[in-house]
Short mmCIF file of C-alpha atoms and ligand atoms in Angstrom, two decimals:
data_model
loop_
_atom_site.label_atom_id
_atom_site.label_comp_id
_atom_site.label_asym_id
_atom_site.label_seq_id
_atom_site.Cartn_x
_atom_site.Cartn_y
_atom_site.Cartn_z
CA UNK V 1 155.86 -3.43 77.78
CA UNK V 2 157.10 -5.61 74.71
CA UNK V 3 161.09 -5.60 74.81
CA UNK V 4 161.42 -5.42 71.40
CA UNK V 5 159.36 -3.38 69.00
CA UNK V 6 157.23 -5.06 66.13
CA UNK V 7 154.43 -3.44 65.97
CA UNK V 8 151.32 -4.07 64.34
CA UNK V 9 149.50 -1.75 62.44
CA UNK V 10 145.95 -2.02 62.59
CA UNK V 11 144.36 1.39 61.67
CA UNK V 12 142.64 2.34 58.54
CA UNK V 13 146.05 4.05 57.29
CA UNK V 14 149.06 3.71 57.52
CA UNK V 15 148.76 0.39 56.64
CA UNK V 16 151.38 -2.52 57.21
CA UNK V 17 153.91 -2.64 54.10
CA UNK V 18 155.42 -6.03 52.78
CA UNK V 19 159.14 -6.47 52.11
CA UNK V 20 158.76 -6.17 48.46
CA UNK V 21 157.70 -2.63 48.64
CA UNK V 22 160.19 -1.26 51.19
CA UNK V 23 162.62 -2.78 49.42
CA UNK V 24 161.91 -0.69 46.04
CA UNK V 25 161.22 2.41 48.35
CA UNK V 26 164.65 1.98 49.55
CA UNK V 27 166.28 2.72 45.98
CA UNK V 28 168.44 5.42 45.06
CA UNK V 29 165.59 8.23 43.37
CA UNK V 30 166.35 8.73 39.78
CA UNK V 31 165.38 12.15 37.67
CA UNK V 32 161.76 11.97 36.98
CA UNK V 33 162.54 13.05 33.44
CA UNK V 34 164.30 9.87 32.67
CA UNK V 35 163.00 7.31 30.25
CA UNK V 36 163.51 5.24 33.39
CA UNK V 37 160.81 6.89 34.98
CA UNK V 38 158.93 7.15 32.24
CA UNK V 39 158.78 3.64 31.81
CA UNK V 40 157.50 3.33 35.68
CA UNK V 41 154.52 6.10 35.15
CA UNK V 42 153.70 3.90 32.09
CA UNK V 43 152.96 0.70 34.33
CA UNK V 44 151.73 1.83 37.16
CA UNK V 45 149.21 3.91 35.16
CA UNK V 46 148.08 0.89 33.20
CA UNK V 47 147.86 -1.08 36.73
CA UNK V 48 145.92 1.63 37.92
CA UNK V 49 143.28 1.42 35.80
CA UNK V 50 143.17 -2.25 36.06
CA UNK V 51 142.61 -1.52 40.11
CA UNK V 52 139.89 1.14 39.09
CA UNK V 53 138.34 -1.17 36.39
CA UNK V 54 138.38 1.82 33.79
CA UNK V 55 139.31 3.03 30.63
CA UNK V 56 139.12 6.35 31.98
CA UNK V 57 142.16 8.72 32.82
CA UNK V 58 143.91 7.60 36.43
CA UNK V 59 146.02 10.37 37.56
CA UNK V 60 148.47 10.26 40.01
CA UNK V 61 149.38 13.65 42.75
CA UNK V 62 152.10 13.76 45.41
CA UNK V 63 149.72 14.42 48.29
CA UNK V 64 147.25 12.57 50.82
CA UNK V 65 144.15 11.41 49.67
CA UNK V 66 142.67 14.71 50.43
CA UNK V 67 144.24 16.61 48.03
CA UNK V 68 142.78 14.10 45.17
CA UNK V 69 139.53 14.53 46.89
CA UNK V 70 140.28 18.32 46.64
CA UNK V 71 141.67 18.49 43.46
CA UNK V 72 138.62 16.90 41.93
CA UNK V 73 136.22 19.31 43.34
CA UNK V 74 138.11 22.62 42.43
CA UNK V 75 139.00 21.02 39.27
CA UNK V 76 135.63 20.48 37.93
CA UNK V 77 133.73 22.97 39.83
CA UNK V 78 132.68 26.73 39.66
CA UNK V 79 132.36 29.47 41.70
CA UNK V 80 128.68 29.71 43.34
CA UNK V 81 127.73 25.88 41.93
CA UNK V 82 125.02 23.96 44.00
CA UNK V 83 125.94 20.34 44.84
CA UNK V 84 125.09 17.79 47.24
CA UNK V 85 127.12 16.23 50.16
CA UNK V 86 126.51 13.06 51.81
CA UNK V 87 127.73 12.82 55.27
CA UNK V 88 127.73 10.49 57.56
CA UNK V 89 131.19 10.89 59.51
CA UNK V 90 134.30 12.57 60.05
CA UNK V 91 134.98 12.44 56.18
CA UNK V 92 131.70 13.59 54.89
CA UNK V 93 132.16 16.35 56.98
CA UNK V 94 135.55 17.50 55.79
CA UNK V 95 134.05 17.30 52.14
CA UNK V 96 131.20 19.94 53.18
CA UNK V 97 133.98 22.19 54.32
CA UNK V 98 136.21 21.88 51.58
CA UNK V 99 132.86 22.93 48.89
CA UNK V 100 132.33 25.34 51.31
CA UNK V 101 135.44 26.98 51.47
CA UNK V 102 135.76 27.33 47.82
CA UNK V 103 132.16 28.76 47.74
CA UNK V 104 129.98 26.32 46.72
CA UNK V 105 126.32 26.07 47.92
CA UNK V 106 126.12 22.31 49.44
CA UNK V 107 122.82 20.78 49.60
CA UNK V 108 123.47 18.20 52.96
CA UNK V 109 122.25 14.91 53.16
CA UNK V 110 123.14 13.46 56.46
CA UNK V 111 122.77 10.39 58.63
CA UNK V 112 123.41 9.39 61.81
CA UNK V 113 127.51 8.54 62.76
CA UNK V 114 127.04 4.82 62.29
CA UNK V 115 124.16 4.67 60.05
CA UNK V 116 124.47 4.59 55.77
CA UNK V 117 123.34 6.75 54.06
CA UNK V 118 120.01 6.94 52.21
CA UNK V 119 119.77 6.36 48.55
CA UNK V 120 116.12 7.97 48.63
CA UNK V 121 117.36 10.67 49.80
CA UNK V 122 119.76 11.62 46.63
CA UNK V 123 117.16 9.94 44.53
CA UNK V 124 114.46 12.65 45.81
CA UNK V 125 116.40 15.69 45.61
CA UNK V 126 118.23 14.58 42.10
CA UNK V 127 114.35 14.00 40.97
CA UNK V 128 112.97 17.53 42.12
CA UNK V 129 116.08 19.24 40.23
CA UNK V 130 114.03 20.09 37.29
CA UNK V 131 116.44 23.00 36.44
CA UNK V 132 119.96 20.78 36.58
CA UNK V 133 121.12 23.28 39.06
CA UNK V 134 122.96 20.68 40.75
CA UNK V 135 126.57 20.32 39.53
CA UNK V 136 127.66 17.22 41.47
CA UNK V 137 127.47 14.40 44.22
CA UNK V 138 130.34 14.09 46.42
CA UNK V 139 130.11 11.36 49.05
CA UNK V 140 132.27 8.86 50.65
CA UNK V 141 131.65 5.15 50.07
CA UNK V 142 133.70 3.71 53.16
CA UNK V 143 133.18 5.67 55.66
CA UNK V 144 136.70 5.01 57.64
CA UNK V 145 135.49 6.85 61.23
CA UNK V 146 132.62 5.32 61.79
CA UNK V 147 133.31 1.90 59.53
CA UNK V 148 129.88 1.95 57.66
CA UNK V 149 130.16 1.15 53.99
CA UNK V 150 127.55 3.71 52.01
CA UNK V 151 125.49 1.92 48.87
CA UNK V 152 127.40 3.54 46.29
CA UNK V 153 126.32 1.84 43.48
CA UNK V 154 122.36 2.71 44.06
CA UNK V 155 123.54 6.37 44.63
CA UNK V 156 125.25 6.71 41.24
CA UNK V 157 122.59 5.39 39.01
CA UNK V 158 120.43 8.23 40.60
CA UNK V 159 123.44 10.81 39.78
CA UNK V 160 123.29 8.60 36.06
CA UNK V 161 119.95 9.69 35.56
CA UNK V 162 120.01 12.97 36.81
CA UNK V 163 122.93 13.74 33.41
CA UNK V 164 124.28 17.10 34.45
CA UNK V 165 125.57 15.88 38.00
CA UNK V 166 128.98 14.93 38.40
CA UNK V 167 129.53 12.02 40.75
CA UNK V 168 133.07 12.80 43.11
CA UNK V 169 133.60 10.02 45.27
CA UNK V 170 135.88 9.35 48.57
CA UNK V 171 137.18 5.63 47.75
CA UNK V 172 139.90 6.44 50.01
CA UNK V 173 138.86 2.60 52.08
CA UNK V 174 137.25 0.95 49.25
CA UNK V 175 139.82 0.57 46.73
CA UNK V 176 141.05 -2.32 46.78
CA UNK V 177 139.03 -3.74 49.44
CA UNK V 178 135.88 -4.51 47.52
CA UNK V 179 134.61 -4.04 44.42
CA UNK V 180 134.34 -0.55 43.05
CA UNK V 181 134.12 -0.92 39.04
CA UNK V 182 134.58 2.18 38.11
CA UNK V 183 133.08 2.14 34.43
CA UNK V 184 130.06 -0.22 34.76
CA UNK V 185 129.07 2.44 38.15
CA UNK V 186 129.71 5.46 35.88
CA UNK V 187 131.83 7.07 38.51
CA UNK V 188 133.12 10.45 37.47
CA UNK V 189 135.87 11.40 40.11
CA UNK V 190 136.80 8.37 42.01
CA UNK V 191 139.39 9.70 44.60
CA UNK V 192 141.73 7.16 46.78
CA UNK V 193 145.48 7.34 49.25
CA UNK V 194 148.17 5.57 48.86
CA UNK V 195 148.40 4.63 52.54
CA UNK V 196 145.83 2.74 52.59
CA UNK V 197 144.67 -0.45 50.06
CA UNK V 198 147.47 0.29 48.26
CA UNK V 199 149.99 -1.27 50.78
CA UNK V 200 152.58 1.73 50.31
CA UNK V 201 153.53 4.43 52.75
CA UNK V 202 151.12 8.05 52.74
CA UNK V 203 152.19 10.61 50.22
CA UNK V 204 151.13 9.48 46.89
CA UNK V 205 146.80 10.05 45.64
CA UNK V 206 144.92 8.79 43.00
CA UNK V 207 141.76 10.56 41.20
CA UNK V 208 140.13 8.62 38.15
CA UNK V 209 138.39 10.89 35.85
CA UNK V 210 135.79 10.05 33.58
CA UNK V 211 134.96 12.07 29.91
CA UNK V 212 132.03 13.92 31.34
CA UNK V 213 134.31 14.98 34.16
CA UNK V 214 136.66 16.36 31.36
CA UNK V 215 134.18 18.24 29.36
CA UNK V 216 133.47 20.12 33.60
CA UNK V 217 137.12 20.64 33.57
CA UNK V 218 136.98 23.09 30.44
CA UNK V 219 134.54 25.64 32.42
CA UNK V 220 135.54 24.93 35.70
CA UNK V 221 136.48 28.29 37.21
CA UNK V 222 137.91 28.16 40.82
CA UNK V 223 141.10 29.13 42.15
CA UNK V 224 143.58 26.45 41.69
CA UNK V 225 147.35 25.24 40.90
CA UNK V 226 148.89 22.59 42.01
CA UNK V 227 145.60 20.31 41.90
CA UNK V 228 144.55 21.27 38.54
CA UNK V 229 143.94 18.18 36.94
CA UNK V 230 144.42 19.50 33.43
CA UNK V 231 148.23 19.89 34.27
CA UNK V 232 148.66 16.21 34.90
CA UNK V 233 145.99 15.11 32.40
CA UNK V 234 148.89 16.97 29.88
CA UNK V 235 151.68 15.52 31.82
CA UNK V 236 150.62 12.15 32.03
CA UNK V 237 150.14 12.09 27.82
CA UNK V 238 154.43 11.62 27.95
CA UNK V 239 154.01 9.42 31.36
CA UNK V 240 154.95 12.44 33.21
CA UNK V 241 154.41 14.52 35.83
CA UNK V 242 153.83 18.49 35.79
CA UNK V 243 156.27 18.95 39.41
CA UNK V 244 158.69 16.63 40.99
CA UNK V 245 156.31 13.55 42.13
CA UNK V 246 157.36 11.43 45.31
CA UNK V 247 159.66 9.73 42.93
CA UNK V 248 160.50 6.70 45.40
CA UNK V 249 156.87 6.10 46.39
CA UNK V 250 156.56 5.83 42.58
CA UNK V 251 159.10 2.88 42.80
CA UNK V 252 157.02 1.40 45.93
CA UNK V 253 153.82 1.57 43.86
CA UNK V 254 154.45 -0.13 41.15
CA UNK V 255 155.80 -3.08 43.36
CA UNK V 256 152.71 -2.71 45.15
CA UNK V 257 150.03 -3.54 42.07
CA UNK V 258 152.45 -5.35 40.54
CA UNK V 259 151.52 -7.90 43.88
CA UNK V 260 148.22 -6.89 43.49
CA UNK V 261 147.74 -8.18 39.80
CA UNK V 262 149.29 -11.54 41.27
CA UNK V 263 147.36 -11.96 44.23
CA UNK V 264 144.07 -10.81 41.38
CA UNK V 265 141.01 -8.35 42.49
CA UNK V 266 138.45 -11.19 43.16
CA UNK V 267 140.70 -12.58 45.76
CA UNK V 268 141.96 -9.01 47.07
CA UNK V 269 137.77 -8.42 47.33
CA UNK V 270 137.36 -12.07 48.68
CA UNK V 271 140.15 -11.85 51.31
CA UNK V 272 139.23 -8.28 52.72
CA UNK V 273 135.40 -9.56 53.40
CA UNK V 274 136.21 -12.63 54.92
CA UNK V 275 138.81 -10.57 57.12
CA UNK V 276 135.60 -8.32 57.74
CA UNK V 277 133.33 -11.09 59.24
CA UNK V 278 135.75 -13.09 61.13
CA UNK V 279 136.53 -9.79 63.14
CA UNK V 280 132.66 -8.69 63.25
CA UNK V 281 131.74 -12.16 64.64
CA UNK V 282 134.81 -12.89 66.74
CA UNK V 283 133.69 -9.30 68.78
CA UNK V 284 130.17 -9.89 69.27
CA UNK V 285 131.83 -13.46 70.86
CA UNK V 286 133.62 -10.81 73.19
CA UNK V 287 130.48 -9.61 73.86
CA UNK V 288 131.13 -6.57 72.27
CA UNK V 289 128.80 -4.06 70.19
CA UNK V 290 129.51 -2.90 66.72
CA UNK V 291 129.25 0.34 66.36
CA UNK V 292 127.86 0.22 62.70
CA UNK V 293 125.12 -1.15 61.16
CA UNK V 294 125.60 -4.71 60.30
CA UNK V 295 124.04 -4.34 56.87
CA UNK V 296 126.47 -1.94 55.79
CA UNK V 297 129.89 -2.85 57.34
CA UNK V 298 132.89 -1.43 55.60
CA UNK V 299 135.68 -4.07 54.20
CA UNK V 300 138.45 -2.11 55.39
CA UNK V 301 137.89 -1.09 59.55
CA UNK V 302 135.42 -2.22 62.62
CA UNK V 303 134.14 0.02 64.75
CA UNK V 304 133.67 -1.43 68.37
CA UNK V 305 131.50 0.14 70.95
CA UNK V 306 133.13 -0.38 74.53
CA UNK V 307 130.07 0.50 76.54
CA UNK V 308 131.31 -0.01 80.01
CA UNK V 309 134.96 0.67 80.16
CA UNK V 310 136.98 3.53 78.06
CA UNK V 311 138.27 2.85 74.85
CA UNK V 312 141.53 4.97 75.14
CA UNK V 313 142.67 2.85 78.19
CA UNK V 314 141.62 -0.56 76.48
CA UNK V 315 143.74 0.85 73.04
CA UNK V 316 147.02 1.56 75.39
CA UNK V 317 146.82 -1.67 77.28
CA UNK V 318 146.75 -3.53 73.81
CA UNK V 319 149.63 -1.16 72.14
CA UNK V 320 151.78 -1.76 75.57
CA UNK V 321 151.74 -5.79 76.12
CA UNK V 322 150.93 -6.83 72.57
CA UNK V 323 152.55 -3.89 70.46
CA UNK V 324 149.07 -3.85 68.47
CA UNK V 325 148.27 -0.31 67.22
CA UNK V 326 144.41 0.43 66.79
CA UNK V 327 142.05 3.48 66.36
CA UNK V 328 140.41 5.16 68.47
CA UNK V 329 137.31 6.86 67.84
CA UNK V 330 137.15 10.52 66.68
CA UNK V 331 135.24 13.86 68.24
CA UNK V 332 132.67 12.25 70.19
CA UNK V 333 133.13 9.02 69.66
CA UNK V 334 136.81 9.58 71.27
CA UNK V 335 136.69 6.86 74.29
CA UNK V 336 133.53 5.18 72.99
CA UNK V 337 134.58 3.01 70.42
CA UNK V 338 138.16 1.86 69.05
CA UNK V 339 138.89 0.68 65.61
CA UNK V 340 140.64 -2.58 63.86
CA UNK V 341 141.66 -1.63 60.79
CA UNK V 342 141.92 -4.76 58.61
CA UNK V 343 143.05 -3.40 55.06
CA UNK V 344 145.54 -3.75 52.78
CA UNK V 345 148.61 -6.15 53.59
CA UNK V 346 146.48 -7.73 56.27
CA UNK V 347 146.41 -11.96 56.49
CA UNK V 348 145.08 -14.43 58.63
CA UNK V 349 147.81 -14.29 61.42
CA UNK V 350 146.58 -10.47 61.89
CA UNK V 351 143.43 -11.05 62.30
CA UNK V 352 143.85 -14.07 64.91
CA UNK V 353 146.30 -12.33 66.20
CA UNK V 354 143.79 -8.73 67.36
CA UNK V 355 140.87 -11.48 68.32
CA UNK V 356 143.26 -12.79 70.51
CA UNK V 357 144.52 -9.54 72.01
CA UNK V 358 141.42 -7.67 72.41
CA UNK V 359 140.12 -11.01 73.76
CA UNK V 360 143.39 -11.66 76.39
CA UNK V 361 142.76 -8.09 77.58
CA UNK V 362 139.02 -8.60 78.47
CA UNK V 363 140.05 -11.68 80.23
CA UNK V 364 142.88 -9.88 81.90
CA UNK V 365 140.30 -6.86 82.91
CA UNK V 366 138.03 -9.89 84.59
CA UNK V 367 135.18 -8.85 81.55
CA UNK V 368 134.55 -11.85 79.61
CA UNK V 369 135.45 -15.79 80.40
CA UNK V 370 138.01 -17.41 78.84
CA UNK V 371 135.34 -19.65 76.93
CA UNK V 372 134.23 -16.92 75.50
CA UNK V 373 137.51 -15.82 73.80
CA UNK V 374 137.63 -20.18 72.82
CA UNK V 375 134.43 -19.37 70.74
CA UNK V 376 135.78 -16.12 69.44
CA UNK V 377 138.31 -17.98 68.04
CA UNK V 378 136.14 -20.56 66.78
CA UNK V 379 133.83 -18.30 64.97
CA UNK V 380 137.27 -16.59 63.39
CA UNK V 381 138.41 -20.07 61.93
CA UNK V 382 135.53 -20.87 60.49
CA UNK V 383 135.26 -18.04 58.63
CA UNK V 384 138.67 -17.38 57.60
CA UNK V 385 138.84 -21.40 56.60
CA UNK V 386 136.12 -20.74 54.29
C1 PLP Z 401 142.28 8.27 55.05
C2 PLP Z 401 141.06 8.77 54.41
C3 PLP Z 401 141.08 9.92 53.60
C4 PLP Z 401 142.32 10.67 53.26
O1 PLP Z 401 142.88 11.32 54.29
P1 PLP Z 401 144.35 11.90 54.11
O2 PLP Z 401 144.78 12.04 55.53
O3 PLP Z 401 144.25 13.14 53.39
O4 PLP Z 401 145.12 10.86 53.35
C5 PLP Z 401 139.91 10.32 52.99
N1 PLP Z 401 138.78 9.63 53.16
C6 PLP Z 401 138.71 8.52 53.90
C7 PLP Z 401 137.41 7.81 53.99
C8 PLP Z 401 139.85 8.04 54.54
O5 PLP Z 401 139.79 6.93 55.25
#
């Protein structure tokens, strides 16, 4: 057990935070009717849609990424509306539930935990809609439980061609982490956390809406409130909010893409992938398994299979002696795989430093030589050095 506690956050949210951003969390609130805040809304809004690469509305809720996801559906939606799901993990599946418990008849297109999705697939059943019954697409593009990165951009120029469809999208992982423009993808609803590629503690969603999502919004009848985007479409015309935002988390996120514009999207993008193969080659040196397919590996978390030992053990033994915090694997996956989440304020030293621990501990659990950890290591540096 570590004497002293620094621990390392490597999960796919909460991420780690820099200085920079606790410090402007750590403020004294002001009123959020304040030119003061005004002023804030104004930039972070404008450095939102520079991270979305859109001209479209970004809109900003006090609430985990599942009530933008949410708020998109109900907001553009109506009562008895056909649409299709994509799912392919834990969060595909909580989108089916939340259509269906607001009513909606989903249209399923699965694939197997670890597995992407097929672009045929929506391509077939978009085709055979000769009536435009279907209202919209929802799907998840990094799929954070299983860390299998979907091909968005095929699936929305099938939702493109198909007009009616709206396309509602789960960026929650891919924001920045790799490229998701927005505009030139003709994304209607592109939903994302705060907790996670933004570098800022949970509590604060995003949802960019396109015009064609607008014109949905007008006849949209399901039950809805707080997450009706038309209130904070209205609000956000005076860089407002319609109820009292997480004002400090305000002051955290504008730090936050104000370091992102610095640091610039092609290197955020560049960074995150590089992170993503150093990790994904330094395990198979372990002699580990991924757990996803190897074509479709998200940017933002690794899934590793631990075929002969129990991943819940292996996770505590790395939290206890190197005060490294990773996932675990969810309903049936729970002791099969664990998860390094490598997103967001992540650099070099992190990732060295989790090859190195997951590495130590094979060693230590007589599984793997300690050559083989030397060409972990190797394979790392190379990458990362490129
Ligand atoms: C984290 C995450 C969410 C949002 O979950 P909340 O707990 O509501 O913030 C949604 N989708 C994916 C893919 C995620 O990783």
């Amino acid at each position: 057990m570590a004497i002293q506690k620094k621990l390392s956050l490597m999960i796919p949210g909460p991420t780690p935070v820099p200085e920079r951003v606790l410090e402007a969390l750590s403020r004294h609130p002001i009123g959020h009717r304040s030119k003061e805040f005004q002023d804030i809304v104004e930039s972070t809004t404008n450095n939102l849609k520079w991270l979305h690469q859109t001209s479209n509305d970004v809109l900003t809720i006090t609430g985990s990424g599942t009530a933008a996801m949410e708020a998109g559906i109900i907001s553009t939606l109506s009562k008895g509306d056909t649409i299709i799901c994509g799912e392919n993990g834990k969060f595909g599946e909580r989108w089916v539930k939340v259509a269906q418990s607001f009513g909606l008849k989903v249209i399923t297109i699965k694939s197997e935990w670890g597995k992407a999705l097929n672009p045929n697939e929506f391509k077939n059943v978009l085709e055979n809609d000769y009536q435009k019954k279907i209202k919209a697409v929802i799907l998840t593009h990094s799929e954070t439980s299983t860390g299998v990165i979907n091909d968005l951009e095929t699936i929305s120029s099938y939702i493109k061609n198909h007009k009616q469809a709206l396309s509602i999208v789960d960026c929650v992982t891919s924001i920045g982490a790799c490229n998701v423009p927005t505009d030139d993808w003709g994304l209607d609803i592109v939903a994302s956390g705060s907790q996670k590629g933004y570098m800022i503690p949970p509590g604060l969603s995003f949802v960019s809406v396109s015009k064609k999502a607008w014109e949905a919004c007008e006849n949209s009848d399901l039950p809805k409130f707080y997450l009706n985007l038309n209130s904070y479409r209205k609000s956000l015309k005076s860089n407002s909010n319609p109820y009292t935002p997480a004002v400090n988390l305000f002051f955290a996120l504008d730090e936050a893409l104000k370091m992102m514009r610095e640091e610039g999207l092609e290197n955020i993008f560049r960074r995150h992938n590089k992170h993503k193969l150093a990790i994904s080659s330094a395990m198979k040196a372990l002699n580990l398994k991924l757990f996803a397919d190897e074509n479709f590996l998200s940017p933002s978390v690794t899934s590793i299979k631990t075929e002969n030992f129990d991943a819940e053990t292996f996770r505590k033994l790395i939290k206890d002696k190197y005060d490294i915090l990773l996932a675990g694997g969810q309903d049936n996956l729970k002791g099969k795989i664990f998860r390094i989440g490598h997103l967001g304020y992540v650099n070099d030293k992190d990732i060295i430093s989790v090859i190195s621990a997951v590495g130590l501990t094979l060693i230590q659990e007589s599984k793997i030589s300690v050559e083989a950890l030397g060409e972990a290591l190797k394979k790392a540096q190379i990458i990362l050095n490129q």
